[in-house]
Short mmCIF file of C-alpha atoms in Angstrom, two decimals:
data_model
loop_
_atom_site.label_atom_id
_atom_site.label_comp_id
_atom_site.label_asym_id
_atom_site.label_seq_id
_atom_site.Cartn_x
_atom_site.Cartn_y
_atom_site.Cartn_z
CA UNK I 1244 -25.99 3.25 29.03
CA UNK I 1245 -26.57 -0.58 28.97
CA UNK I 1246 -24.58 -3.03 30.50
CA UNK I 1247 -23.28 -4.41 26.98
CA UNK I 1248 -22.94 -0.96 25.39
CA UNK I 1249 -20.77 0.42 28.70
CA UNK I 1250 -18.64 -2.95 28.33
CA UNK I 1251 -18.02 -1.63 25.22
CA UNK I 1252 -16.64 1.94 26.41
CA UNK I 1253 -14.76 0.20 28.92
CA UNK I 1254 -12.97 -1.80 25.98
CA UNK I 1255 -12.52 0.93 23.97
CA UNK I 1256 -10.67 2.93 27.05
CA UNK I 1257 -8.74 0.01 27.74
CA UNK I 1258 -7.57 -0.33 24.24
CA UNK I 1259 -6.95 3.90 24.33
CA UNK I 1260 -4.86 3.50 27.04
CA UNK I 1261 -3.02 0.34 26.25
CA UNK I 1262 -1.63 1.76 23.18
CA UNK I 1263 -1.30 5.22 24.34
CA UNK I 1264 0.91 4.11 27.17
CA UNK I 1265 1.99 0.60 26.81
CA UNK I 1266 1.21 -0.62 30.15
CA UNK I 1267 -1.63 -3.22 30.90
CA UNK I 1268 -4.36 -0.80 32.05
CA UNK I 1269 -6.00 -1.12 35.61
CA UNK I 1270 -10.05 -0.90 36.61
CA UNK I 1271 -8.35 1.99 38.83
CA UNK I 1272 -6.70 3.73 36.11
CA UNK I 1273 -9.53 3.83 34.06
CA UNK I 1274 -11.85 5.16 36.63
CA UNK I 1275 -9.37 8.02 36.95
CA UNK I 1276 -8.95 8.37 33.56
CA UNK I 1277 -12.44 7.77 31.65
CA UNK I 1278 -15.32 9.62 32.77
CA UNK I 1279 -17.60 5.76 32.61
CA UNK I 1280 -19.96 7.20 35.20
CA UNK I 1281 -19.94 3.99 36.82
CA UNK I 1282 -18.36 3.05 40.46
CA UNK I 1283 -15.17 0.81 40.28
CA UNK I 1284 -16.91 -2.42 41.04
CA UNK I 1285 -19.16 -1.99 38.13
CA UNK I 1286 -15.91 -1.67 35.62
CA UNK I 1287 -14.23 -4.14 37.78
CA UNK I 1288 -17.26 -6.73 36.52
CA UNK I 1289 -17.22 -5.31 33.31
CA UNK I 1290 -13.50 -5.95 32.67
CA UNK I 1291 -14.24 -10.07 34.15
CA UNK I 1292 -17.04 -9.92 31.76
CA UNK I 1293 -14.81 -8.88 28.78
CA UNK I 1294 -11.93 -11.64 29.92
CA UNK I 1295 -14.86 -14.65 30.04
CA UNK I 1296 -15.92 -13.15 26.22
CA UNK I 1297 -12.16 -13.27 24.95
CA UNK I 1298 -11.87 -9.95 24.15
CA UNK I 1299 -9.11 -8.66 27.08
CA UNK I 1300 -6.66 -10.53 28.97
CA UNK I 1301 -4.06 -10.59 31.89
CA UNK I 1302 -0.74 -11.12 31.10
CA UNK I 1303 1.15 -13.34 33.73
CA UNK I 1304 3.05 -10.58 35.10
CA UNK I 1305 0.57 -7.56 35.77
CA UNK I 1306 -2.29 -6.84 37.58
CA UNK I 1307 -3.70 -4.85 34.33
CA UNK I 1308 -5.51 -6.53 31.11
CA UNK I 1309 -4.29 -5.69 27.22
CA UNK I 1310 -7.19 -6.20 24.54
CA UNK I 1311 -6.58 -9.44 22.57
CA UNK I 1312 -6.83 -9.52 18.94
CA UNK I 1313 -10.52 -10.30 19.63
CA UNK I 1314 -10.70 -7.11 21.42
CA UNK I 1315 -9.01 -5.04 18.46
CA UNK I 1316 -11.29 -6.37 16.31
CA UNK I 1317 -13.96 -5.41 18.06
CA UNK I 1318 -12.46 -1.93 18.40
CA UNK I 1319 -11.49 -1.57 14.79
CA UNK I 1320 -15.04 -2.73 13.69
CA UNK I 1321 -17.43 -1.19 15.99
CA UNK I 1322 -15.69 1.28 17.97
CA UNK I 1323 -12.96 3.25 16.50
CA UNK I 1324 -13.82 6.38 14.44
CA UNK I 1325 -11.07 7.49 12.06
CA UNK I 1326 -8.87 10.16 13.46
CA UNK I 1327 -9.16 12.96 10.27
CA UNK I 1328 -5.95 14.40 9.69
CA UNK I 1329 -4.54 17.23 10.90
CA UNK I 1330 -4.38 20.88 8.51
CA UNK I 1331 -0.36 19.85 9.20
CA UNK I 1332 -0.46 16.61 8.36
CA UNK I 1333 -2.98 17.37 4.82
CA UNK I 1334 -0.08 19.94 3.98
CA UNK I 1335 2.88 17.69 5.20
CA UNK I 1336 1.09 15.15 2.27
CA UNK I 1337 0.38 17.69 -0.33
CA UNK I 1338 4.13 19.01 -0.12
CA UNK I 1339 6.13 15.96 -0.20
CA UNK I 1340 4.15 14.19 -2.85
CA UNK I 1341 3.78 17.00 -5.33
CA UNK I 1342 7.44 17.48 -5.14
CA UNK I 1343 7.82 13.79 -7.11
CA UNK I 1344 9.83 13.80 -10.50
CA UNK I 1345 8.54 10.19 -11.06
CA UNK I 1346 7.17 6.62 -10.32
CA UNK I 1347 9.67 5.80 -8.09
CA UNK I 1348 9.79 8.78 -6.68
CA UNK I 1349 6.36 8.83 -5.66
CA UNK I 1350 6.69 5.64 -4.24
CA UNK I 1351 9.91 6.11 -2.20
CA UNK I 1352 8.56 9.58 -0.90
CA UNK I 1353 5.38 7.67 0.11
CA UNK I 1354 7.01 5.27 2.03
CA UNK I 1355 8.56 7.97 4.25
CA UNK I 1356 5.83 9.75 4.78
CA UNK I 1357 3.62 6.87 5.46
CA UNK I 1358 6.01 5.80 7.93
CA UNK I 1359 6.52 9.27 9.62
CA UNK I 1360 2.88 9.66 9.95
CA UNK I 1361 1.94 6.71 11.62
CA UNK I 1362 5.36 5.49 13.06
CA UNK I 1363 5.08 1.91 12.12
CA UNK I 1364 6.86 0.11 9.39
CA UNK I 1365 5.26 1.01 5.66
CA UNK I 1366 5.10 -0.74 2.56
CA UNK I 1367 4.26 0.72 -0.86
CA UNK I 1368 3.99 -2.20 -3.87
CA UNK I 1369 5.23 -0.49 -7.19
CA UNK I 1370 2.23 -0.45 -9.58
CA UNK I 1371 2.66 -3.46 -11.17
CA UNK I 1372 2.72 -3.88 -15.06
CA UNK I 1373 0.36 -6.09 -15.95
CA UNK I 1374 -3.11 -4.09 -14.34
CA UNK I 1375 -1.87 -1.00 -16.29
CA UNK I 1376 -3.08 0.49 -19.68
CA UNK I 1377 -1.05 1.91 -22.22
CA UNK I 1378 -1.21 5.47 -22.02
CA UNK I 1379 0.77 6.78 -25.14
CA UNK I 1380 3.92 5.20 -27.38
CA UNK I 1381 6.29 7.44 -28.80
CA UNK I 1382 9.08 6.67 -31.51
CA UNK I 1383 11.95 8.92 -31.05
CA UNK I 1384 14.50 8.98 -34.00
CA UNK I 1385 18.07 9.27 -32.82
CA UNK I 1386 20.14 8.38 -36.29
CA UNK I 1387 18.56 7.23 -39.53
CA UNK I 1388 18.97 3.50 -38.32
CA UNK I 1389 18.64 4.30 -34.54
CA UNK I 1390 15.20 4.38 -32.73
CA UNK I 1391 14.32 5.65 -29.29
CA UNK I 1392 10.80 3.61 -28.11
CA UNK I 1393 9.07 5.07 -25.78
CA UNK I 1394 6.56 3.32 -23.68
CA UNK I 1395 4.22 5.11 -21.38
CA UNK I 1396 1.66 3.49 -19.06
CA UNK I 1397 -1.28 4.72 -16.68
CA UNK I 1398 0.32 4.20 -13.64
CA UNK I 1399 3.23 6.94 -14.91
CA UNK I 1400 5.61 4.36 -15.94
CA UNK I 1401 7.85 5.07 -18.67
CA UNK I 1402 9.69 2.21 -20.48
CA UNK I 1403 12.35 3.17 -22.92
CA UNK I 1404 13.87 0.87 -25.31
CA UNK I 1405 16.77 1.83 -28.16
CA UNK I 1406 16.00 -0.19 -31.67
CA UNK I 1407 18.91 -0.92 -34.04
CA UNK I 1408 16.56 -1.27 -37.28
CA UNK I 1409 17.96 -3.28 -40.27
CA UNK I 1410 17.79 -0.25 -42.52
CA UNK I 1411 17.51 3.71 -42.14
CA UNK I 1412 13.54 4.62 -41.81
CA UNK I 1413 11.88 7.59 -43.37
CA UNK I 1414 9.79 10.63 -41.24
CA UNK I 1415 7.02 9.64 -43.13
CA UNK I 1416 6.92 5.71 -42.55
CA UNK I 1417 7.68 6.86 -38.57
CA UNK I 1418 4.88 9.16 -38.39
CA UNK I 1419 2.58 6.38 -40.12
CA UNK I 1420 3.79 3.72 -38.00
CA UNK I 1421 3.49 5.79 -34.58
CA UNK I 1422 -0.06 6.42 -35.76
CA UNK I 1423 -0.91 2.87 -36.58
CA UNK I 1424 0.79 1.46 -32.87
CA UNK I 1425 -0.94 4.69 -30.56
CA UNK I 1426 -4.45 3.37 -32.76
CA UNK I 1427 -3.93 -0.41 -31.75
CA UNK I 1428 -2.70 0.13 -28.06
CA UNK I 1429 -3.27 3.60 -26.59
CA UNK I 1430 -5.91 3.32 -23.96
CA UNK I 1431 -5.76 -0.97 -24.12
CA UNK I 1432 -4.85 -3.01 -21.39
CA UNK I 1433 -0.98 -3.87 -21.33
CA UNK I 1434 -2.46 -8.01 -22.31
CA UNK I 1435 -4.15 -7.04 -24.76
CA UNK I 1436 -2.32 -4.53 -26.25
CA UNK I 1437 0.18 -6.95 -26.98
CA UNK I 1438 -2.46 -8.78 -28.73
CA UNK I 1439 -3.17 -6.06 -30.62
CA UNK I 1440 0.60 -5.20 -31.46
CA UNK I 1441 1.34 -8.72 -32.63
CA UNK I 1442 -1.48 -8.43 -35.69
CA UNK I 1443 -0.49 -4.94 -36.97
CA UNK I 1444 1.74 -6.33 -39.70
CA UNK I 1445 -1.01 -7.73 -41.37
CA UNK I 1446 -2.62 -4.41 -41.69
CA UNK I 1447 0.61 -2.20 -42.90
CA UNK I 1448 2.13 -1.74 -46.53
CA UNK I 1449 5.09 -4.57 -46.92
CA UNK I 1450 7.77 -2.12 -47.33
CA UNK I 1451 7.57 -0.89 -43.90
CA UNK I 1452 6.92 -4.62 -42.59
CA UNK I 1453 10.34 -5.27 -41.43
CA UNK I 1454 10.33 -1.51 -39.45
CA UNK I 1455 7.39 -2.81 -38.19
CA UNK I 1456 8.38 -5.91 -36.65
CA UNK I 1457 11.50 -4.29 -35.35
CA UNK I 1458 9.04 -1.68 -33.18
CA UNK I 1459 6.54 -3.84 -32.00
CA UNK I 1460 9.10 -6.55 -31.00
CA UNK I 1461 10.93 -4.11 -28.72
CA UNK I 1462 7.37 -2.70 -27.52
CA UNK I 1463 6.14 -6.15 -26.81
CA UNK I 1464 9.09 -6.60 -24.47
CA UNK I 1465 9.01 -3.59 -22.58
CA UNK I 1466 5.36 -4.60 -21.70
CA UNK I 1467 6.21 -8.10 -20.70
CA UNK I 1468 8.65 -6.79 -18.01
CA UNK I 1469 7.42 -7.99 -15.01
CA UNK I 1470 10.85 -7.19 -12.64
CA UNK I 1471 8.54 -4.77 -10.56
CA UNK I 1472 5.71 -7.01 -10.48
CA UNK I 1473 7.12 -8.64 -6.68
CA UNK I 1474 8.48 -4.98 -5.97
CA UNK I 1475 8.01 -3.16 -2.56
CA UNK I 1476 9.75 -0.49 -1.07
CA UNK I 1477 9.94 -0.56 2.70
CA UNK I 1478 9.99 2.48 5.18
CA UNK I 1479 10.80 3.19 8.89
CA UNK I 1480 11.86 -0.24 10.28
CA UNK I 1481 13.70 1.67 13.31
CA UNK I 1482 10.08 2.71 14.00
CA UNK I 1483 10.13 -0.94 15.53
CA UNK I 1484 12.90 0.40 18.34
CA UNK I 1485 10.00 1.25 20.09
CA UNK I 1486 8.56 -1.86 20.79
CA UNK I 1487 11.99 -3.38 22.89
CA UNK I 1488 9.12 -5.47 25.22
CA UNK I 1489 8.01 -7.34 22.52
CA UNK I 1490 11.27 -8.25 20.39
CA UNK I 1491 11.31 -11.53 20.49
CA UNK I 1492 7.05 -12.43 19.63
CA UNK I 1493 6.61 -9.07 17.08
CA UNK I 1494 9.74 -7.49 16.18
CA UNK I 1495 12.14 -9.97 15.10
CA UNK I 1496 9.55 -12.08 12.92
CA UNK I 1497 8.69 -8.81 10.98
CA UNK I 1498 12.76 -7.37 10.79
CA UNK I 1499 13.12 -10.93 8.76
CA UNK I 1500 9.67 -10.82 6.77
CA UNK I 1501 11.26 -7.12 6.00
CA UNK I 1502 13.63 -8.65 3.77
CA UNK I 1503 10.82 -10.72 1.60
CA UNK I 1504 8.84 -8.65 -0.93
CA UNK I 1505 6.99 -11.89 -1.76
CA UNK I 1506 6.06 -11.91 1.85
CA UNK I 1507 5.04 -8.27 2.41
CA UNK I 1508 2.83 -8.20 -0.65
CA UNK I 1509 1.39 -11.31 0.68
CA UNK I 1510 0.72 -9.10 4.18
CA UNK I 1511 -0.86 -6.28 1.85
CA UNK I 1512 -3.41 -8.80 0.45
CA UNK I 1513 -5.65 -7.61 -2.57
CA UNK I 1514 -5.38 -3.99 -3.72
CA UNK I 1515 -8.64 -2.62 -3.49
CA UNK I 1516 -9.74 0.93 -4.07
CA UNK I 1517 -12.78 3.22 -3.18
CA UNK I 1518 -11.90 4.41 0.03
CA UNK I 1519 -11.58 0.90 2.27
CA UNK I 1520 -8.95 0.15 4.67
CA UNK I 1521 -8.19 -3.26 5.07
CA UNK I 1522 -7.40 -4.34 8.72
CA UNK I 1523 -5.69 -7.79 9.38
CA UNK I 1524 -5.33 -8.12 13.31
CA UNK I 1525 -2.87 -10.62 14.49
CA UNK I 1526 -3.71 -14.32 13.87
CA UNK I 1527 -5.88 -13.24 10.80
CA UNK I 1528 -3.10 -12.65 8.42
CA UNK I 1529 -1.18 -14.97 6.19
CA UNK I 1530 1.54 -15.71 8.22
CA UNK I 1531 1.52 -17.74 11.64
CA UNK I 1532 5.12 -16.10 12.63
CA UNK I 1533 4.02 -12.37 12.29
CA UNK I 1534 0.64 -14.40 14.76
CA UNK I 1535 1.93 -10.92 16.82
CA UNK I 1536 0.98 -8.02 14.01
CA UNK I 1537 -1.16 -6.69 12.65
CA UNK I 1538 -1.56 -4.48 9.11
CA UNK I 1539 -3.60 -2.13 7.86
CA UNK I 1540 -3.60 -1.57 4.07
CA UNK I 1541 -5.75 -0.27 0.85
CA UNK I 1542 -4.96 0.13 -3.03
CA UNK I 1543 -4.23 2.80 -5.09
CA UNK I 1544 -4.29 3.85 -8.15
CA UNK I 1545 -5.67 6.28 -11.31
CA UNK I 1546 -9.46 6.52 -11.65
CA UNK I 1547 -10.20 4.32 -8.95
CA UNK I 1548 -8.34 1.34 -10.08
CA UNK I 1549 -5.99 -0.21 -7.91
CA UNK I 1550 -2.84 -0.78 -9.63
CA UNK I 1551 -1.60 -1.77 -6.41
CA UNK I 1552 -1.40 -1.18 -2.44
CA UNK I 1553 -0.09 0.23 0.09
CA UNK I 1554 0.15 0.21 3.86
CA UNK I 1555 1.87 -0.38 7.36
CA UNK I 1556 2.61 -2.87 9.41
CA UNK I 1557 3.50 -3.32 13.17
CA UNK I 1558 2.84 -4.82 16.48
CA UNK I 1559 -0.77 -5.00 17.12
CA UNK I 1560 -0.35 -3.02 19.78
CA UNK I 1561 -0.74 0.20 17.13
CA UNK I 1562 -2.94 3.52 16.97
CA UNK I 1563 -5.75 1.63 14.31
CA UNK I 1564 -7.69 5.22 13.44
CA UNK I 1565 -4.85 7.00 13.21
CA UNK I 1566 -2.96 4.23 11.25
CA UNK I 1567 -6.41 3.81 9.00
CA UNK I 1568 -6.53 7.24 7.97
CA UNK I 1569 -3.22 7.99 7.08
CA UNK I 1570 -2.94 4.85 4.93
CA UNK I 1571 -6.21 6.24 3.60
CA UNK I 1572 -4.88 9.93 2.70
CA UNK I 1573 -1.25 9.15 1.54
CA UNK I 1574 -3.80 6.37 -1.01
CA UNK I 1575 -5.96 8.97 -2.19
CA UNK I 1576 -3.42 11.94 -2.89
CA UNK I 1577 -0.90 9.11 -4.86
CA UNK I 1578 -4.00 8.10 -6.77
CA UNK I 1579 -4.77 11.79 -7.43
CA UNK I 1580 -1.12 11.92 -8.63
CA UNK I 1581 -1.79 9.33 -11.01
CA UNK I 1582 -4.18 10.43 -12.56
CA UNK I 1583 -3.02 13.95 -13.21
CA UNK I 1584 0.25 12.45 -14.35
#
């Protein structure tokens, strides 16, 4: 091989064996360890070569080098294949997930097994209101004068509302009136369903104009929650016991970032679907403090719309292809989810 293309095994083994065993690796180590076909001078050179180009260095204290974000970059671009996952792991996916009652459900059983998969820290945004559709609203009489409204979105969020109505409403002007509000908002954007909802009086008989109001008022609110908008759930912080060397430069920024959702959906960036991971190495992300991690992340959602993301975070020091495609096949199967749901 050429001299830039066996740099470029040597910097893969080195960044192998730096996260496999968490020492600064040695030209003698990898000689033992890597098959390079080349005599330990010639990976000694190549290793000063990589140092001059930025992309390993020595830390004070070792004799070894540890890639530099540089180097991960170069790893995650050009060098690392994704690991595919294991029959185990496919079924360990398939069996937690399909075991979900709900939204939140899905999300909080993602988070675990996001975080047991790749043993890093994960993060799974709640699919946030306002990039859903309207799936289906149902009117649910409970009393004469008592409505249950039920609101339904794409992303399997159900929003139920009770209406007090000013007087008692008929089967007939309910079954009219659930017809009229599924024909202006089933299938329409959450934005401009509301739109839609907000003309319908116009278009209905006047003695069912005050049920009307009543309805759409409490339908137009359930839409306009945003609470879960900023809303993360967070899995497998102890996962960051294992990094006790670098406490102080990785761990202890993250622990406190932990507690801002603001923050972590910052760190998750843009949700975008269709199979990419995202991979923000060290100094590239948002946040000069977490300077010491790095995340890897992609969206998810129904019919290849992102609704929002997912991902984990962690000490650059992390497995990339095995990080990338399990944050790539926990996506997928939650997306399948929702769209079967």
């Amino acid at each position: 091989m050429g001299g830039q293309s066996r740099r470029l095994a040597v910097l893969r083994a080195i960044v192998e064996d730096y996260v496999a065993t968490e020492e600064p690796v040695g030209s003698k180590a990898l000689v033992e360890r890597h098959q390079l076909g080349v005599s330990p001078a010639t990976v000694r050179n190549d290793m000063a070569a990589l140092e001059d180009e930025g992309y390993i260095h020595q830390p004070h204290t070792s004799a070894g080098r540890v890639p530099t974000d540089k180097g991960y970059r170069l790893f995650v671009d050009k060098l690392s294949t994704l690991k595919p996952m294991s029959a185990a792991e496919r079924r360990a996916i398939a069996t937690l997930l399909d075991g979900a009652v709900d939204l939140d459900d899905v999300v909080q059983r993602s988070v675990r097994l996001l975080s047991q998969l790749t043993h890093q820290v994960a993060i799974v945004q709640y699919p946030t209101l306002s990039r859903s559709t309207v799936r289906h609203i149902e009117l649910v009489p409970i009393t004469p004068t008592r409505l249950m409204v039920i609101l339904i979105l794409s992303t399997g969020r159900v929003e139920q509302r009770l209406v007090e109505l000013g007087h008692e409403a008929g089967e007939d002007e309910l079954a009219a009136l659930r017809v009229r509000i599924n024909q202006a908002a089933s299938g329409v954007r959450i934005a401009d369903a509301a739109t839609a909802l907000s003309t319908l009086r116009d278009d209905v008989p006047h003695e069912v104009a005050g049920l009307t109001d009543e309805v759409v008022a409490v339908v137009t609110e359930a839409m306009s929650d945003h609470r879960s908008d900023e809303r993360v759930a967070v899995g497998g912080a102890a996962n960051l016991a294992r990094y006790g060397d670098s406490f102080d430069s990785a761990v202890r920024p993250l622990l406190e970032a932990l507690e801002e959702h603001v923050v972590l959906l910052r760190l998750l960036g843009e949700a975008t679907t269709g199979g990419g991971v995202t991979v923000r190495i060290g100094h590239e992300g948002p946040y000069s403090e977490l300077a010491s991690t790095s995340v890897v992340a992609t969206g998810y959602g129904p019919s290849h719309e992102a609704v929002a993301a997912l991902g984990v975070v962690g000490p650059t020091r992390m497995d990339y292809p095995g990080s990338m495609a399990a944050v790539r096949a926990v996506a997928r199967y939650v997306s399948r989810i929702l769209d079967e749901s």
